CSV table of N, CA and C in Angstrom, one decimal:
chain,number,residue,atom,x,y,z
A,1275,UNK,N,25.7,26.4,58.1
A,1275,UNK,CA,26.6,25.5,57.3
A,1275,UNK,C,27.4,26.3,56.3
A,1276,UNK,N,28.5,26.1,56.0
A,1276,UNK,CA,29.7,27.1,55.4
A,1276,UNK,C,29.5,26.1,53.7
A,1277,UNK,N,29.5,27.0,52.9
A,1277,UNK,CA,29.6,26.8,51.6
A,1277,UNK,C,31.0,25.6,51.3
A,1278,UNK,N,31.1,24.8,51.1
A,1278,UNK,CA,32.4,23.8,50.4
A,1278,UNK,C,33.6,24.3,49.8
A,1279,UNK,N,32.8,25.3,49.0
A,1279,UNK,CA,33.9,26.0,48.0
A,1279,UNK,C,34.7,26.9,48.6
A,1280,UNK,N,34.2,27.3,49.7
A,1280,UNK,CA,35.4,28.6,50.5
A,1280,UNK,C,36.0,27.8,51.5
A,1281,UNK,N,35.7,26.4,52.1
A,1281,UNK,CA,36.1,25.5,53.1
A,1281,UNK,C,37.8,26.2,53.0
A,1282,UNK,N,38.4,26.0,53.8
A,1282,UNK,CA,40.2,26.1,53.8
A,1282,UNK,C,40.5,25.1,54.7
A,1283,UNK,N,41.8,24.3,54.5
A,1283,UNK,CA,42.2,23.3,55.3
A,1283,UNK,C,43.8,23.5,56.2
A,1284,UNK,N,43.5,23.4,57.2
A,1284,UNK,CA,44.9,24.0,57.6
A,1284,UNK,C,46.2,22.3,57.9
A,1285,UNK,N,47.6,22.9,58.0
A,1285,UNK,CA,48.3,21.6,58.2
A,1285,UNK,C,48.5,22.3,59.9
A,1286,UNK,N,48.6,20.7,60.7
A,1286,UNK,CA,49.3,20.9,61.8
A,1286,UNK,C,50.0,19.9,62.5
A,1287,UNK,N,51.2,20.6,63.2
A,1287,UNK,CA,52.5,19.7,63.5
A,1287,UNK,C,52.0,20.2,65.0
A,1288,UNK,N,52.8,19.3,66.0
A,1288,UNK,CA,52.7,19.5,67.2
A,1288,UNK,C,53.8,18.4,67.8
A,1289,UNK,N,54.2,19.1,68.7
A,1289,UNK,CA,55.9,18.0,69.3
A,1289,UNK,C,56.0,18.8,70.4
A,1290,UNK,N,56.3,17.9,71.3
A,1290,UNK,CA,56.7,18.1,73.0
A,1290,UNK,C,58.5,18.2,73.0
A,1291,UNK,N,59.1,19.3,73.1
A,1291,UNK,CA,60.4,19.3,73.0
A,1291,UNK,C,61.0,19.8,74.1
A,1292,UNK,N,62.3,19.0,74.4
A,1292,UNK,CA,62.7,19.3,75.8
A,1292,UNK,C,63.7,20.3,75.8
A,1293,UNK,N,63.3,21.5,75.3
A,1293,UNK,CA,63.9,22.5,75.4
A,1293,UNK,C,63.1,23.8,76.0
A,1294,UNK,N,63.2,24.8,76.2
A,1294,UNK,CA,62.5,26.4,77.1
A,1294,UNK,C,62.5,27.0,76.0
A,1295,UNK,N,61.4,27.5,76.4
A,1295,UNK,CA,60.5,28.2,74.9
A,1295,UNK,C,61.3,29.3,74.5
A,1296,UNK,N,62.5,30.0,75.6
A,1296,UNK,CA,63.2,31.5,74.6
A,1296,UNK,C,64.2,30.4,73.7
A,1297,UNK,N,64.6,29.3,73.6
A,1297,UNK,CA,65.8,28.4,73.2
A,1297,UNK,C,65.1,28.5,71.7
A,1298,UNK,N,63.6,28.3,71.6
A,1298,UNK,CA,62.8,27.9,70.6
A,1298,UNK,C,62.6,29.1,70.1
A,1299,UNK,N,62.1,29.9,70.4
A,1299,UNK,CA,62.0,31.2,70.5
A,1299,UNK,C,63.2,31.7,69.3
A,1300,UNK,N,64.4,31.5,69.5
A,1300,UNK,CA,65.3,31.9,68.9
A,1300,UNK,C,65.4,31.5,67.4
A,1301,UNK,N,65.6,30.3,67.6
A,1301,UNK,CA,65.2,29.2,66.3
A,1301,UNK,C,64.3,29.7,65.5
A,1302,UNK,N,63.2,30.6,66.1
A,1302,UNK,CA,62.0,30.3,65.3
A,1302,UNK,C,62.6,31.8,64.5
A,1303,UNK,N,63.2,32.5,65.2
A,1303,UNK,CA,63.3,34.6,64.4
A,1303,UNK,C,64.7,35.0,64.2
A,1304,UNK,N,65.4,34.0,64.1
A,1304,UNK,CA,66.9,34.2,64.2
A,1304,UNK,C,67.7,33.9,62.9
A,1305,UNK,N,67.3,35.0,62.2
A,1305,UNK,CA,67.4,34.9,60.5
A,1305,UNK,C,68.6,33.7,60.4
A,1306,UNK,N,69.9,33.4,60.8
A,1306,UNK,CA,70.8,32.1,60.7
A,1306,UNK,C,70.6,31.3,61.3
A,1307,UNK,N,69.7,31.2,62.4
A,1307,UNK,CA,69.2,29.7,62.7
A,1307,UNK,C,67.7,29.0,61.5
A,1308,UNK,N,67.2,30.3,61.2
A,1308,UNK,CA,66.2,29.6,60.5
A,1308,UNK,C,66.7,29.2,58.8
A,1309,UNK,N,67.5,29.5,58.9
A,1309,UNK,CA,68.0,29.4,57.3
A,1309,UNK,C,68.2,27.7,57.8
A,1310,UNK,N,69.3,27.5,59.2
A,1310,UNK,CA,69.8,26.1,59.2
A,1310,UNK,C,68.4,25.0,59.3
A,1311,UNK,N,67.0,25.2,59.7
A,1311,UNK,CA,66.0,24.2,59.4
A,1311,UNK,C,65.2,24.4,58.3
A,1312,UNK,N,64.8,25.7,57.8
A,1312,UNK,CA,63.9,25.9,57.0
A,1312,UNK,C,64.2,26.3,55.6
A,1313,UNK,N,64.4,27.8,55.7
A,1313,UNK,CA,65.4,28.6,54.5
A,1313,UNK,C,65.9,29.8,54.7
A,1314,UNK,N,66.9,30.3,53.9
A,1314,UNK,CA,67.2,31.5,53.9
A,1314,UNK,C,66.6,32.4,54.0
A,1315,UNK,N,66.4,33.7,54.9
A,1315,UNK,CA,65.1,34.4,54.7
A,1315,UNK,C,65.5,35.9,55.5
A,1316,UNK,N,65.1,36.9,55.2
A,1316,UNK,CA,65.5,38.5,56.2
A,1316,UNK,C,64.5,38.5,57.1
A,1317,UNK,N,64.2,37.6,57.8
A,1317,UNK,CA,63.4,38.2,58.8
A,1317,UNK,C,63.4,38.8,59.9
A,1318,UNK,N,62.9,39.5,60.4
A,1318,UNK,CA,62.7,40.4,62.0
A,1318,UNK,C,61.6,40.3,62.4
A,1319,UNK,N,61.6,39.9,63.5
A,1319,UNK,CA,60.7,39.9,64.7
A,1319,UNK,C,59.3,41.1,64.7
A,1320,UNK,N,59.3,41.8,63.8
A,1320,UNK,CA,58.3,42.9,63.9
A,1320,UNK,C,57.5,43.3,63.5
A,1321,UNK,N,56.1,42.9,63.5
A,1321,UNK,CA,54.7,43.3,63.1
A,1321,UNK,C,54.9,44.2,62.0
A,1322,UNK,N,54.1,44.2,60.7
A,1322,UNK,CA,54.4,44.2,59.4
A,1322,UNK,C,55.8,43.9,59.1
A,1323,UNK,N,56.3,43.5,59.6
A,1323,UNK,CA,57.8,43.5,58.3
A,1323,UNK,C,57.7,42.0,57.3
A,1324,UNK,N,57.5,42.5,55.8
A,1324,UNK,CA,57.8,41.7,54.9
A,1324,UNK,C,59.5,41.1,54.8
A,1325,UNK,N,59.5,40.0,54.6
A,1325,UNK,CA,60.4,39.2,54.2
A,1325,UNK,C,60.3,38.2,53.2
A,1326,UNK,N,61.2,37.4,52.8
A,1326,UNK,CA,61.0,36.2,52.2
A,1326,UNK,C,62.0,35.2,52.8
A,1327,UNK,N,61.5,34.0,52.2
A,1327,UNK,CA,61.9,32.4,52.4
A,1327,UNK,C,62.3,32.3,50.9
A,1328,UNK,N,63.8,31.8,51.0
A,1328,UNK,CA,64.0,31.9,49.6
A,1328,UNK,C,65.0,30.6,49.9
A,1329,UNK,N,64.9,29.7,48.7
A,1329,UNK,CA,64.9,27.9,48.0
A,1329,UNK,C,65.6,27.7,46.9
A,1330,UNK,N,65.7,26.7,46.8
A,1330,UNK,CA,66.3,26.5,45.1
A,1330,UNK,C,65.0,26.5,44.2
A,1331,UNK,N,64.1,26.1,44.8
A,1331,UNK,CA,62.5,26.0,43.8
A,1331,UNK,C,62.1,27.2,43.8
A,1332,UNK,N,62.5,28.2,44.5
A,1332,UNK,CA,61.6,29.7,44.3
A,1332,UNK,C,61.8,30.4,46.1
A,1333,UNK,N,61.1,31.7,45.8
A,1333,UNK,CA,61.0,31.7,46.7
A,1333,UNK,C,59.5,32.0,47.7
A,1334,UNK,N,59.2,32.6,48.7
A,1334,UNK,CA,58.4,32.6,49.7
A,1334,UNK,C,57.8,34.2,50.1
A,1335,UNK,N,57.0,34.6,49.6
A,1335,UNK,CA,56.7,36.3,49.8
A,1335,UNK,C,55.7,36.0,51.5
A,1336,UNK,N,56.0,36.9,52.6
A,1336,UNK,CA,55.6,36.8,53.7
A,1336,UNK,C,55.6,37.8,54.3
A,1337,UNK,N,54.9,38.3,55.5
A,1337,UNK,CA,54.4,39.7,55.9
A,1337,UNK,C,54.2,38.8,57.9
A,1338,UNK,N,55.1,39.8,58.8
A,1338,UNK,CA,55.0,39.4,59.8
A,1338,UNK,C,53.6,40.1,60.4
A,1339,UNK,N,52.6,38.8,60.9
A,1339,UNK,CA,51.4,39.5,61.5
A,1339,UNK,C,51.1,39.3,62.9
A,1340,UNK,N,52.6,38.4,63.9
A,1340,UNK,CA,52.2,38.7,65.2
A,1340,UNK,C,53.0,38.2,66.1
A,1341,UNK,N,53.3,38.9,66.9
A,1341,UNK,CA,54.7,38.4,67.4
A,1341,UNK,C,54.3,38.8,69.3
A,1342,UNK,N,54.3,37.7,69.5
A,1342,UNK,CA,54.5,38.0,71.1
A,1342,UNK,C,55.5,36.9,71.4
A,1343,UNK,N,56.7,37.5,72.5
A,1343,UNK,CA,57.7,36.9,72.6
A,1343,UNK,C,57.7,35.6,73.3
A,1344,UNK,N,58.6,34.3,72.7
A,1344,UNK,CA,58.8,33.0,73.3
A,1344,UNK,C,57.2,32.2,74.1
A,1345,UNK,N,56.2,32.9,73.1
A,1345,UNK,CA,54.6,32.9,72.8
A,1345,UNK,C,54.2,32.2,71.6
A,1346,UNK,N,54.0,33.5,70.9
A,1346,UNK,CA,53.0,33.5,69.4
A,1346,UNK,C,53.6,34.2,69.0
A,1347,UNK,N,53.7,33.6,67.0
A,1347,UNK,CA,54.7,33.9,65.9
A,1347,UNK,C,53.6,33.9,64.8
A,1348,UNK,N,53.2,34.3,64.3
A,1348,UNK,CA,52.6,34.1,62.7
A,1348,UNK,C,53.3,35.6,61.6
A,1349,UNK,N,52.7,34.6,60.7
A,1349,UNK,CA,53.4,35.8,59.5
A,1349,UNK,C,52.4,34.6,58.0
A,1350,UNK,N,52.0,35.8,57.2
A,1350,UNK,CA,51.5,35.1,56.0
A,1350,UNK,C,52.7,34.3,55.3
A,1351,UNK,N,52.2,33.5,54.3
A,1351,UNK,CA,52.8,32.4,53.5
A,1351,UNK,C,52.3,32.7,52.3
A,1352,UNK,N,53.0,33.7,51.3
A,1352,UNK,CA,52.9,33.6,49.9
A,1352,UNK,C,53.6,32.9,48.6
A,1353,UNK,N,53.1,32.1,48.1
A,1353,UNK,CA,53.8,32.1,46.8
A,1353,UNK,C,53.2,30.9,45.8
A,1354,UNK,N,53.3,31.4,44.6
A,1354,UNK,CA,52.7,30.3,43.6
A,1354,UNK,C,51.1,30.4,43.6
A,1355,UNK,N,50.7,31.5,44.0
A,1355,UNK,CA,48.9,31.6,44.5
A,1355,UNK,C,48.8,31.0,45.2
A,1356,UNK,N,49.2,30.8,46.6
A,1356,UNK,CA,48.9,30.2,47.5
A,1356,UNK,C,48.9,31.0,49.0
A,1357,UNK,N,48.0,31.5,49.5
A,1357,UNK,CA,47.9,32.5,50.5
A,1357,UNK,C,47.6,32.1,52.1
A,1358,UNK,N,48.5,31.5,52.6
A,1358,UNK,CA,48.2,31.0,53.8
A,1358,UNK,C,48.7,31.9,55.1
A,1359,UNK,N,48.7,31.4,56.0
A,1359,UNK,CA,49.1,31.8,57.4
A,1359,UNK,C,50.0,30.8,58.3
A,1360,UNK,N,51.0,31.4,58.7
A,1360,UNK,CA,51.6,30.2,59.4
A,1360,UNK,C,51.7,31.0,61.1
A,1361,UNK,N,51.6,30.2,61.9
A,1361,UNK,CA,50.9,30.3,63.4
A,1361,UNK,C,52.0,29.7,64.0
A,1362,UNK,N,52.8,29.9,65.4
A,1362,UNK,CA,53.6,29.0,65.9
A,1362,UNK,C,53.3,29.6,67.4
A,1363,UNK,N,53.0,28.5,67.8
A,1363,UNK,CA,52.2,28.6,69.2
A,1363,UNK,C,53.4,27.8,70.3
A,1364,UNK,N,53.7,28.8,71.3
A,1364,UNK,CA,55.0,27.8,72.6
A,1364,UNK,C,54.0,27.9,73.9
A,1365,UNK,N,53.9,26.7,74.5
A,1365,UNK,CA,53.5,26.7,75.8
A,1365,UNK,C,54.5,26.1,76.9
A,1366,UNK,N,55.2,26.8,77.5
A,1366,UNK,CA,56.0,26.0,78.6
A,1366,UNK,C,55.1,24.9,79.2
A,1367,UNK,N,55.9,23.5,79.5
A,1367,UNK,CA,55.6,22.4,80.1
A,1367,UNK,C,56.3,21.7,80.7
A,1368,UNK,N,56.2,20.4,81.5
A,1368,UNK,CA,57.3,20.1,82.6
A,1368,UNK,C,58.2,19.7,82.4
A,1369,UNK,N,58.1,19.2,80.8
A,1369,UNK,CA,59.1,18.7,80.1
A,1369,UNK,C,59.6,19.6,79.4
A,1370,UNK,N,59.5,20.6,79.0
A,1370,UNK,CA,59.9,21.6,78.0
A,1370,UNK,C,59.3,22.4,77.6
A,1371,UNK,N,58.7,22.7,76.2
A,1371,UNK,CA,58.1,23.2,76.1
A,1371,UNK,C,57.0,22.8,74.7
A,1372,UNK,N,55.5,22.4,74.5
A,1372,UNK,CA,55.0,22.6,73.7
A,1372,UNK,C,55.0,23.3,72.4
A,1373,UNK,N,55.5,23.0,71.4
A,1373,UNK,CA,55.6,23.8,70.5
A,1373,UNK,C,54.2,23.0,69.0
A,1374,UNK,N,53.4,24.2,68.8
A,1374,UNK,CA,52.4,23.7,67.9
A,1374,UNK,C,52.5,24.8,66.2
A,1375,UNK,N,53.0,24.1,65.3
A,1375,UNK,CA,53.0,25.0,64.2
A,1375,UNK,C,51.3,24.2,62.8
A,1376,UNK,N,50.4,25.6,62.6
A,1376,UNK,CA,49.3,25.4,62.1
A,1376,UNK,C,49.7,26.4,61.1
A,1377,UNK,N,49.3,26.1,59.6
A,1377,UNK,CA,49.4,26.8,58.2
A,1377,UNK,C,48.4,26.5,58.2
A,1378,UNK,N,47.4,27.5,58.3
A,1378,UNK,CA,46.0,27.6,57.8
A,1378,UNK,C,46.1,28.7,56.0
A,1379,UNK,N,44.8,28.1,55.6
A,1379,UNK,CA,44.1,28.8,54.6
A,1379,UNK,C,44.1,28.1,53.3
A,1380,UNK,N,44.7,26.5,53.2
A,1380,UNK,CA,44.6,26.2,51.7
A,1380,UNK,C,43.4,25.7,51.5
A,1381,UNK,N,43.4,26.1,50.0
A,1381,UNK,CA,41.7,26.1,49.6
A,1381,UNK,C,41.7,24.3,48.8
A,1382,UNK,N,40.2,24.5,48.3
A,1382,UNK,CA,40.1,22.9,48.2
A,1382,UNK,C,41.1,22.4,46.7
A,1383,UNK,N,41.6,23.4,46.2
A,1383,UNK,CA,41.6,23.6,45.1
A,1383,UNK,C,43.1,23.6,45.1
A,1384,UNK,N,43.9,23.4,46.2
A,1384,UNK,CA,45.0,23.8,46.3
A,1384,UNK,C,46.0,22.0,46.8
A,1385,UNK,N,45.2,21.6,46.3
A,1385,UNK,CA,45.7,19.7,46.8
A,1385,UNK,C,47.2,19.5,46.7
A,1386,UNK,N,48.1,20.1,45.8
A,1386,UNK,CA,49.2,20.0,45.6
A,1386,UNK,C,50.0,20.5,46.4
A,1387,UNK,N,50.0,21.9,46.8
A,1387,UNK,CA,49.9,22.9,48.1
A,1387,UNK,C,50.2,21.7,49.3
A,1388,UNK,N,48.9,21.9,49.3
A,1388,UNK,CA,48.5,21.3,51.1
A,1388,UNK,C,49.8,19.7,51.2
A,1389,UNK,N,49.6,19.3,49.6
A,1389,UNK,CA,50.7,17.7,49.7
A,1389,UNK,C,51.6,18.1,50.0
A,1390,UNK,N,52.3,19.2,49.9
A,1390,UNK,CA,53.4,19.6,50.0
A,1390,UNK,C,53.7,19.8,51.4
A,1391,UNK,N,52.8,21.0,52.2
A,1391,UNK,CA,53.4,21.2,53.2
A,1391,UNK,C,52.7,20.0,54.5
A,1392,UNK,N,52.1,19.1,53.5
A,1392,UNK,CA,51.7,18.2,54.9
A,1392,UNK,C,53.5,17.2,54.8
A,1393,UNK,N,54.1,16.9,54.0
A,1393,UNK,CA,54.9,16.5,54.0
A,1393,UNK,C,56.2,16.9,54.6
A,1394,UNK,N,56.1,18.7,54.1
A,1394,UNK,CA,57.5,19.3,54.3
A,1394,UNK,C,57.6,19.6,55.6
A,1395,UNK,N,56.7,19.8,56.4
A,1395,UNK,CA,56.5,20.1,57.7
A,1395,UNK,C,57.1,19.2,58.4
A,1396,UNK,N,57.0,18.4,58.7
A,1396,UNK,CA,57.6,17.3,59.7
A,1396,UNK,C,59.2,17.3,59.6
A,1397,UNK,N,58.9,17.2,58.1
A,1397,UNK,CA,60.6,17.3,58.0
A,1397,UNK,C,61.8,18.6,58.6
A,1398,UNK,N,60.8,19.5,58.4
A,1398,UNK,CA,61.5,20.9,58.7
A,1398,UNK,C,61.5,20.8,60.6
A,1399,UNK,N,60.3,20.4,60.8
A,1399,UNK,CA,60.5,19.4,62.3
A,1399,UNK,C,61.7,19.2,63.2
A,1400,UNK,N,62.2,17.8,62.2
A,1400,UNK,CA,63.2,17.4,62.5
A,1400,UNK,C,64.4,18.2,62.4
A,1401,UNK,N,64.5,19.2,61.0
A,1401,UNK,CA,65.7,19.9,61.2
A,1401,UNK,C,65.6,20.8,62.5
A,1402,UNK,N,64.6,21.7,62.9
A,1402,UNK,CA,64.7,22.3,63.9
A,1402,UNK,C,65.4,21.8,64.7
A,1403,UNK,N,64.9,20.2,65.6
A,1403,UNK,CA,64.9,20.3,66.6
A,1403,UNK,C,66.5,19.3,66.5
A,1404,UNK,N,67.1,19.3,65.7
A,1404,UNK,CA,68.5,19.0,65.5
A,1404,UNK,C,69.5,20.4,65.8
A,1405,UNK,N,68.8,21.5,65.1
A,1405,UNK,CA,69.5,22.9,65.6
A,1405,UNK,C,69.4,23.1,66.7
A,1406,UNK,N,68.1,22.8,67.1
A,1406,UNK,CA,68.2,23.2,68.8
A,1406,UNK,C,69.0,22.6,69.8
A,1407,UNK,N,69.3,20.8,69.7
A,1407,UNK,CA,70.2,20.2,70.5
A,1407,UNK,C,71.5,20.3,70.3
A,1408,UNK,N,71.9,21.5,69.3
A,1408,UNK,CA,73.4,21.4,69.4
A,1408,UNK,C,73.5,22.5,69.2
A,1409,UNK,N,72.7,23.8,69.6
A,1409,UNK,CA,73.1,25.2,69.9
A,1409,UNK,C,72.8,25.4,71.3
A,1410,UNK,N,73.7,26.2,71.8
A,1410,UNK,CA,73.2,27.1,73.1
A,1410,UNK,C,72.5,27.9,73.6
């Protein structure tokens, strides 16, 4: 039985989207497509490379931890003391492709956090898959 106090609670989104996982793929590492759902950010595709996500509220300190192509994507989630992991998992399917995004690690203690991104997630969702049906 795991102690309460170290417990972490992760958020997760999951959507069936009729698009091919390199279409998603792009979206997800393509420093101008992600600025248009998420935020502005330098990112690259490549195991340690630090970037940020930067907002009008602040910004986002992140560290890429795993990249297998039109696959698996994670990279930590820093900021405000909040030390998470964001995961994005593609599985081709008959309709498209499965796409599942999990932010693990908020602690119990982190309620405001977790409100946040159980909220912002969906929405960021929607912007994606608006970018996707009207790019090539």
């Amino acid at each position: 039985m795991s102690d309460i106090s170290t417990e972490t609670r992760s958020v997760v989104i999951e959507r069936e989207m009729p698009f091919p996982a390199e279409k998603i793929w792009r979206a997800l590492t393509q420093p101008h497509l992600i600025q248009d759902w998420l935020m502005k950010s330098d990112f690259k595709p490549v195991v340690d490379h630090r970037f940020n996500f930067n907002a009008d509220w602040g910004s986002v300190d992140c560290r890429v931890l795993e990249v297998e192509p039109n696959k698996t994507l994670a990279y930590s989630w820093g900021a405000y003391g909040l030390e998470t992991v964001v995961t994005w998992t593609l599985t081709p399917t008959s309709m498209g492709t499965h796409l599942r995004m999990e932010q693990s690690g908020f602690r119990q203690d982190q309620r405001q956090a977790y409100g946040g991104a159980t909220s912002g997630w969906p929405q960021f969702f929607e912007k994606l898959e608006q970018v996707l049906a009207r790019t090539e």
